[in-house]
Coordinates of C-alpha atoms in Angstrom, one line a residue:
X24 CA -14.5 -23.4 8.6
X25 CA -13.1 -23.0 5.1
X26 CA -15.8 -20.8 3.7
X27 CA -14.4 -18.1 6.2
X28 CA -10.8 -18.9 5.6
X29 CA -11.8 -18.1 1.7
X30 CA -14.1 -14.9 2.8
X31 CA -10.8 -13.5 5.2
X32 CA -8.5 -13.8 2.0
X33 CA -11.1 -12.2 0.0
X34 CA -11.4 -9.7 2.1
X35 CA -7.5 -9.3 2.7
X36 CA -7.1 -9.1 -1.2
X37 CA -9.6 -6.0 -1.5
X38 CA -8.1 -4.0 1.4
X39 CA -5.1 -4.5 0.0
X40 CA -5.9 -2.8 -3.3
X41 CA -7.7 -0.2 -1.5
X42 CA -4.8 0.7 0.4
X43 CA -2.6 1.3 -2.3
X44 CA -5.7 3.5 -3.7
X45 CA -5.6 5.4 -0.3
X46 CA -1.4 5.5 -0.5
X47 CA -2.0 7.2 -4.4
X48 CA -4.4 9.5 -3.1
X49 CA -2.6 10.8 -0.1
X50 CA 0.5 11.1 -2.4
X51 CA -1.4 13.9 -4.8
X52 CA -0.4 17.6 -4.4
X53 CA 2.8 16.9 -2.8
X54 CA 5.8 18.6 -4.2
X55 CA 7.0 16.9 -8.0
X56 CA 10.5 15.8 -7.8
X57 CA 12.5 18.3 -9.4
X58 CA 13.3 16.4 -12.8
X59 CA 9.5 16.3 -13.5
X60 CA 8.6 19.9 -12.3
X61 CA 7.1 21.8 -15.4
X62 CA 6.1 18.8 -17.4
X63 CA 2.5 19.9 -16.5
X64 CA 1.6 23.3 -16.1
X65 CA -1.2 24.1 -13.9
X66 CA -4.2 23.5 -16.0
X67 CA -2.8 20.4 -17.3
X68 CA -2.0 19.3 -13.3
X69 CA -5.4 20.0 -12.7
X70 CA -6.5 18.0 -16.1
X71 CA -4.2 14.8 -14.6
X72 CA -5.9 14.9 -10.9
X73 CA -9.4 14.9 -12.5
X74 CA -8.0 11.9 -14.5
X75 CA -6.6 10.2 -11.8
X76 CA -9.4 10.8 -9.9
X77 CA -11.9 9.6 -12.1
X78 CA -10.2 6.4 -12.9
X79 CA -9.3 5.8 -9.0
X80 CA -13.3 5.9 -8.3
X81 CA -14.1 3.7 -11.5
X82 CA -11.6 1.0 -10.0
X83 CA -12.9 1.1 -6.5
X84 CA -16.6 0.2 -8.1
X85 CA -14.9 -2.4 -10.0
X86 CA -13.1 -3.9 -6.7
X87 CA -16.5 -3.9 -5.0
X88 CA -18.3 -5.7 -7.7
X89 CA -15.6 -8.6 -8.0
X90 CA -15.8 -8.7 -4.1
X91 CA -19.5 -9.0 -4.0
X92 CA -19.6 -11.7 -6.8
X93 CA -16.8 -13.5 -5.1
X94 CA -18.8 -13.5 -1.5
X95 CA -21.8 -14.8 -3.4
X96 CA -19.7 -18.0 -5.5
X97 CA -17.7 -18.7 -2.2
X98 CA -20.1 -17.9 0.5
X99 CA -22.8 -20.1 -1.2
X100 CA -22.8 -23.4 -2.8
X101 CA -23.7 -21.9 -6.3
X102 CA -20.8 -23.3 -8.2
X103 CA -21.3 -26.9 -7.1
X104 CA -24.9 -26.6 -8.0
X105 CA -24.4 -25.2 -11.4
X106 CA -21.7 -27.7 -12.0
X107 CA -23.8 -30.3 -10.9
X108 CA -26.8 -29.4 -13.2
X109 CA -24.3 -29.1 -16.3
X110 CA -24.3 -32.3 -18.7
X111 CA -21.5 -34.6 -19.3
X112 CA -18.8 -35.7 -17.4
X113 CA -16.1 -33.9 -15.0
X114 CA -14.5 -31.9 -18.0
X115 CA -17.6 -31.2 -19.9
X116 CA -19.2 -30.2 -16.8
X117 CA -15.9 -27.6 -15.9
X118 CA -15.8 -26.2 -19.4
X119 CA -19.6 -25.2 -19.5
X120 CA -19.0 -23.7 -16.0
X121 CA -16.1 -21.8 -17.3
X122 CA -18.2 -20.7 -20.0
X123 CA -20.7 -19.4 -17.7
X124 CA -19.1 -17.7 -15.1
X125 CA -16.8 -15.6 -18.1
X126 CA -20.2 -15.0 -19.6
X127 CA -21.6 -13.3 -16.6
X128 CA -18.7 -11.5 -15.6
X129 CA -18.2 -10.2 -18.7
X130 CA -21.8 -8.9 -18.5
X131 CA -20.9 -7.4 -15.6
X132 CA -18.0 -5.7 -16.8
X133 CA -19.5 -4.0 -19.8
X134 CA -20.9 -0.9 -18.1
X135 CA -17.8 -0.4 -16.5
X136 CA -15.4 -1.1 -19.7
X137 CA -17.8 1.6 -21.4
X138 CA -17.4 4.1 -19.0
X139 CA -13.9 3.9 -18.9
X140 CA -13.4 4.6 -22.9
X141 CA -16.5 6.5 -23.9
X142 CA -16.9 8.3 -20.6
X143 CA -13.7 9.1 -19.1
X144 CA -10.9 8.2 -22.1
X145 CA -13.1 10.4 -24.2
X146 CA -13.6 13.0 -21.7
X147 CA -9.9 13.8 -21.6
X148 CA -9.3 13.1 -25.7
X149 CA -7.8 9.4 -25.3
X150 CA -10.4 7.3 -27.0
X151 CA -10.3 6.6 -30.4
X152 CA -12.4 3.2 -30.3
X153 CA -15.7 3.1 -32.0
X154 CA -18.6 1.0 -30.6
X155 CA -17.9 -1.6 -33.7
X156 CA -14.5 -2.4 -32.3
X157 CA -15.4 -2.3 -28.6
X158 CA -17.9 -5.2 -28.9
X159 CA -15.5 -7.3 -31.2
X160 CA -12.8 -6.6 -28.3
X161 CA -14.9 -8.0 -25.8
X162 CA -16.0 -11.0 -27.9
X163 CA -12.3 -11.7 -29.1
X164 CA -10.8 -11.4 -25.3
X165 CA -13.9 -13.6 -24.1
X166 CA -13.1 -16.1 -26.8
X167 CA -9.3 -16.0 -26.2
X168 CA -9.4 -15.9 -22.4
X169 CA -11.9 -19.0 -22.3
X170 CA -9.7 -20.9 -24.6
X171 CA -6.4 -20.4 -22.8
X172 CA -8.4 -21.2 -19.2
X173 CA -9.9 -24.6 -21.1
X174 CA -6.1 -25.6 -22.8
X175 CA -4.5 -25.0 -19.5
X176 CA -7.1 -26.9 -17.7
X177 CA -7.2 -29.7 -20.1
X178 CA -3.1 -30.1 -19.1
X179 CA -3.7 -30.4 -15.7
X180 CA -7.0 -32.6 -16.0
X181 CA -5.1 -35.0 -18.0
X182 CA -2.0 -35.1 -15.6
X183 CA -4.2 -35.4 -12.8
X184 CA -5.8 -38.7 -14.6
X185 CA -2.4 -40.3 -15.9
X186 CA -0.1 -39.3 -13.0
X187 CA -2.3 -38.7 -10.2
X188 CA 0.0 -37.7 -7.2
X189 CA 2.5 -36.5 -9.5
X190 CA 0.0 -34.2 -11.3
X191 CA 1.3 -30.9 -10.3
X192 CA 5.0 -31.3 -11.6
X193 CA 3.6 -32.5 -15.0
X194 CA 0.9 -30.1 -15.1
X195 CA 3.6 -27.4 -14.2
X196 CA 5.9 -28.6 -17.5
X197 CA 2.7 -28.4 -19.6
X198 CA 2.0 -25.3 -18.6
X199 CA 5.6 -23.7 -18.8
X200 CA 5.6 -25.2 -22.2
X201 CA 2.4 -23.6 -23.4
X202 CA 3.6 -20.0 -22.0
X203 CA 6.8 -20.5 -23.9
X204 CA 4.2 -21.4 -27.1
X205 CA 2.2 -18.1 -26.5
X206 CA 5.5 -15.7 -26.1
X207 CA 7.0 -17.2 -28.8
X208 CA 3.9 -16.3 -31.2
X209 CA 2.8 -13.3 -29.3
X210 CA 3.2 -11.3 -32.5
X211 CA 0.6 -13.5 -34.0
X212 CA -2.0 -13.5 -31.1
X213 CA -1.6 -9.8 -31.3
X214 CA -2.6 -9.4 -35.4
X215 CA -6.2 -10.6 -34.0
X216 CA -6.4 -7.0 -32.6
X217 CA -4.4 -4.8 -34.5
X218 CA -3.0 -4.6 -37.8
X219 CA 0.8 -4.5 -38.4
X220 CA 2.9 -2.6 -41.3
X221 CA 6.5 -2.4 -42.1
X222 CA 7.9 1.1 -41.4
X223 CA 8.1 3.0 -44.5
X224 CA 11.2 3.6 -46.2
X225 CA 13.3 6.7 -45.3
X226 CA 15.7 8.4 -43.4
X227 CA 13.8 6.5 -39.9
X228 CA 14.0 3.4 -41.0
X229 CA 17.5 3.4 -42.2
X230 CA 18.8 4.9 -39.1
X231 CA 16.7 2.3 -37.2
X232 CA 18.1 -0.3 -39.2
X233 CA 21.5 0.8 -38.7
X234 CA 21.0 0.4 -35.3
X235 CA 20.1 -3.0 -35.3
X236 CA 22.7 -4.6 -37.4
X237 CA 25.5 -2.4 -35.3
X238 CA 24.0 -4.5 -32.4
X239 CA 24.9 -7.8 -34.5
X240 CA 21.4 -8.8 -35.5
X241 CA 19.9 -9.3 -38.6
X242 CA 16.6 -7.4 -39.0
X243 CA 13.8 -8.8 -40.3
X244 CA 11.7 -6.1 -40.5
X245 CA 10.6 -2.9 -38.3
X246 CA 6.8 -3.2 -37.3
X247 CA 4.1 -0.3 -36.5
X248 CA 1.1 -1.2 -35.0
X249 CA -2.2 0.9 -35.3
X250 CA -2.4 1.6 -31.6
X251 CA -4.4 5.1 -33.1
X252 CA -7.7 2.9 -33.9
X253 CA -8.1 2.7 -30.4
X254 CA -6.2 5.5 -28.4
X255 CA -4.1 8.4 -28.9
X256 CA -1.5 7.1 -26.3
X257 CA 1.8 6.0 -27.7
X258 CA 4.4 3.3 -26.8
X259 CA 6.3 0.5 -28.2
X260 CA 7.6 -3.1 -27.1
X261 CA 9.9 -5.9 -27.7
X262 CA 7.6 -8.8 -28.1
X263 CA 8.1 -12.8 -28.7
X264 CA 10.8 -15.1 -28.5
X265 CA 13.9 -16.4 -30.6
X266 CA 13.7 -15.7 -34.5
X267 CA 10.0 -14.7 -33.5
X268 CA 11.2 -11.9 -31.5
X269 CA 10.3 -8.4 -33.4
X270 CA 10.0 -4.5 -31.9
X271 CA 6.8 -2.9 -32.6
X272 CA 6.1 1.1 -32.8
X273 CA 2.8 2.3 -32.0
X274 CA 1.6 4.7 -35.1
X275 CA 1.1 7.3 -32.5
X276 CA 4.9 7.3 -31.7
X277 CA 5.7 7.2 -35.5
X278 CA 3.6 9.9 -36.6
X279 CA 3.9 12.4 -33.8
X280 CA 7.2 11.8 -32.1
X281 CA 10.5 13.5 -33.8
X282 CA 12.9 11.0 -35.7
X283 CA 15.3 11.0 -32.7
X284 CA 12.7 10.7 -29.7
X285 CA 11.6 7.5 -32.0
X286 CA 15.2 6.1 -32.3
X287 CA 16.0 6.6 -28.3
X288 CA 12.7 4.6 -28.0
X289 CA 13.8 1.8 -30.2
X290 CA 17.4 2.1 -28.6
X291 CA 15.7 1.0 -25.3
X292 CA 13.8 -1.6 -26.5
X293 CA 16.8 -2.9 -28.7
X294 CA 18.3 -3.4 -25.3
X295 CA 15.6 -5.7 -24.5
X296 CA 16.1 -7.5 -27.3
X297 CA 19.7 -7.7 -27.0
X298 CA 19.5 -8.7 -23.1
X299 CA 16.9 -11.5 -23.9
X300 CA 14.6 -9.5 -21.1
X301 CA 11.4 -10.8 -23.0
X302 CA 13.0 -14.5 -22.5
X303 CA 13.8 -14.1 -19.4
X304 CA 10.7 -12.5 -18.0
X305 CA 8.7 -15.6 -19.7
X306 CA 11.0 -18.0 -17.5
X307 CA 10.0 -15.9 -13.9
X308 CA 6.2 -15.6 -15.1
X309 CA 6.5 -19.3 -14.9
X310 CA 7.4 -19.4 -11.4
X311 CA 4.0 -17.6 -10.6
X312 CA 2.5 -20.7 -11.3
X313 CA 4.2 -22.9 -8.8
X314 CA 2.4 -21.5 -5.6
X315 CA -0.7 -22.1 -7.3
X316 CA 0.0 -25.7 -8.5
X317 CA 1.1 -26.2 -4.7
X318 CA -2.4 -24.7 -3.5
X319 CA -4.3 -26.8 -6.2
X320 CA -2.4 -30.1 -4.6
X321 CA -3.6 -29.1 -1.4
X322 CA -6.8 -28.5 -2.2
X323 CA -7.3 -32.0 -4.3
X324 CA -5.8 -34.1 -1.7
X325 CA -7.6 -32.6 1.6
X326 CA -11.6 -33.4 0.0
X327 CA -13.1 -31.6 3.3
X328 CA -12.3 -28.4 1.3
X329 CA -14.2 -28.9 -1.7
X330 CA -16.9 -30.8 0.1
X331 CA -17.6 -28.0 2.4
X332 CA -18.8 -26.1 -1.0
X333 CA -21.2 -28.5 -1.9
X334 CA -18.7 -31.1 -4.3
X335 CA -19.2 -34.7 -3.1
X336 CA -15.4 -35.1 -3.1
X337 CA -12.1 -33.2 -3.5
X338 CA -13.2 -31.7 -7.3
X339 CA -10.4 -31.0 -9.9
X340 CA -12.5 -28.2 -11.3
X341 CA -13.2 -26.6 -7.9
X342 CA -9.4 -26.8 -7.4
X343 CA -8.3 -25.1 -10.7
X344 CA -11.0 -22.3 -10.1
X345 CA -10.1 -21.4 -6.9
X346 CA -6.3 -21.5 -7.5
X347 CA -6.4 -20.2 -10.7
X348 CA -9.4 -17.8 -10.8
X349 CA -10.6 -16.1 -7.4
X350 CA -7.4 -16.2 -5.5
X351 CA -4.9 -15.8 -8.5
X352 CA -4.7 -12.5 -7.1
X353 CA -3.9 -12.7 -3.7
X354 CA -1.2 -15.0 -4.4
X355 CA -0.2 -12.8 -7.7
X356 CA 0.1 -9.8 -5.8
X357 CA 2.9 -11.2 -3.7
X358 CA 4.7 -12.7 -6.2
X359 CA 4.9 -9.7 -8.4
X360 CA 6.7 -7.4 -6.1
X361 CA 10.0 -9.1 -6.7
X362 CA 8.8 -9.4 -10.4
X363 CA 8.3 -6.0 -10.6
X364 CA 11.5 -5.5 -9.2
X365 CA 13.5 -7.4 -11.8
X366 CA 11.2 -5.8 -14.3
X367 CA 12.3 -2.4 -13.0
X368 CA 16.1 -3.0 -13.1
X369 CA 15.8 -4.5 -16.7
X370 CA 14.0 -1.3 -17.9
X371 CA 16.6 1.0 -16.0
X372 CA 19.3 -1.3 -18.3
X373 CA 17.8 -0.9 -21.4
X374 CA 17.6 3.3 -20.9
X375 CA 21.1 3.0 -19.8
X376 CA 22.0 1.5 -23.4
X377 CA 20.2 4.2 -25.4
X378 CA 21.9 6.9 -23.2
X379 CA 25.4 5.0 -24.4
X380 CA 24.5 4.7 -27.8
X381 CA 23.9 8.7 -27.7
X382 CA 20.2 8.9 -26.8
X383 CA 20.4 10.3 -23.5
X384 CA 18.4 13.4 -24.4
X385 CA 16.1 12.3 -26.8
X386 CA 15.1 9.4 -24.7
X387 CA 14.4 12.0 -22.0
X388 CA 12.6 13.8 -24.2
X389 CA 10.3 11.1 -25.4
X390 CA 9.7 9.6 -21.8
X391 CA 8.5 13.2 -20.9
X392 CA 6.3 13.4 -23.7
X393 CA 5.4 9.9 -23.3
X394 CA 4.4 10.6 -19.7
X395 CA 2.5 13.7 -20.4
X396 CA 0.6 12.6 -23.6
X397 CA -0.9 10.0 -21.3
X398 CA -1.7 12.0 -18.5
X399 CA 0.7 9.4 -16.2
X400 CA 1.2 10.2 -12.5
X401 CA 4.6 12.2 -12.1
X402 CA 5.1 11.8 -8.3
X403 CA 4.0 8.0 -7.8
X404 CA 4.0 6.7 -3.8
X405 CA 7.2 5.1 -3.1
X406 CA 5.3 2.1 -1.4
X407 CA 3.1 1.9 -4.5
X408 CA 6.2 1.8 -6.9
X409 CA 7.7 -0.9 -5.0
X410 CA 4.3 -2.8 -4.7
X411 CA 3.1 -2.9 -8.1
X412 CA 5.2 -0.7 -10.9
X413 CA 6.8 -2.9 -13.5
X414 CA 8.6 0.9 -14.7
X415 CA 11.0 2.8 -12.6
X416 CA 8.7 6.3 -12.3
X417 CA 9.6 9.0 -14.5
X418 CA 11.5 11.2 -12.3
X419 CA 14.0 7.9 -11.3
X420 CA 14.7 7.2 -15.3
X421 CA 15.4 11.0 -15.6
X422 CA 17.5 11.2 -12.9
X423 CA 19.5 8.3 -14.0
X424 CA 20.4 9.4 -17.4
X425 CA 21.1 12.7 -16.1
X426 CA 23.6 11.2 -13.5
X427 CA 25.3 9.4 -16.4
X428 CA 25.8 12.4 -18.1
X429 CA 27.2 14.0 -14.9
X430 CA 29.8 11.9 -14.4
X431 CA 30.6 12.0 -18.2

């Protein structure tokens, strides 16, 4: 019975994402909102459609492969067979199974990642990553992802051994502290993949520094990230917590946009800094783990679930793998709806502050270029936006600024 339930959940997740693809495809070709008309000419719009179509097909193939792997894992007892064959106690066995599954998934995903970077992104002029960097990134992502999984599992495992019936509460507190630690030192983690340098002295740095200090903050530095080693796309972000918080500009942004456009983007990120949006989103991100811990507790205290998958008794590894792995996306899809709505609210507020600082026109210009340069969807389906977007679509952001200008 439990296998059937898990299979149904996996299929629901698959068809949910397929539904989103269908909605997005139905939206293609519909009239663009007035505020974004003219960003793409006919040739560029056709280029976007081809780019979007190829990405969409690859995404569906990836989803089908992921579903097939999940069905094999959950409709057979292969996980318990591999787990039993591993040496050591529960914790060591679990770590070895994590690494085995992670390795298999990485190997299977490599061709898809290769196609995305060296075929699709290359065809449309975005790819700058070399095979050497691609391999290095794959290894780093594999190691970091598995290290994080093992640390989280260790927290839960120790909590279960010591606190038994109350392990979920203690483990949640431990995971929350871990997330705070990761968010605080996110810049250090980013340096594993990218090089960060100080923005060179000049008029742009002086303008940005003055804006930062006028807002009441002491500027530690302004960082530029070498994003151009992987892509031609531009961006900026606010990362870290507390004294470790920093604003980072992509070198593609610094090198290819006007000082006014860069300043407008910086003003937007300053708003996130000022309103402590990163801290708030880290807190709300912790809430994602509550239903997962609840689901894990149920599986631990209902031994028949693990037994139906070949384990002799309730198994903490199996409960962890199901709650934090294979079924994670199903729970996350629901949780992310209000989470994304909140993120969009913060983005609108950040745009408003950039306007209030006098960079409304520059922000519109930078947003139009950022979206055009990345071949972004100018008219996403409203339902897809509500369910999955953590930033408002471009036309809404432009209309918000234009409305403020009209009132003024």
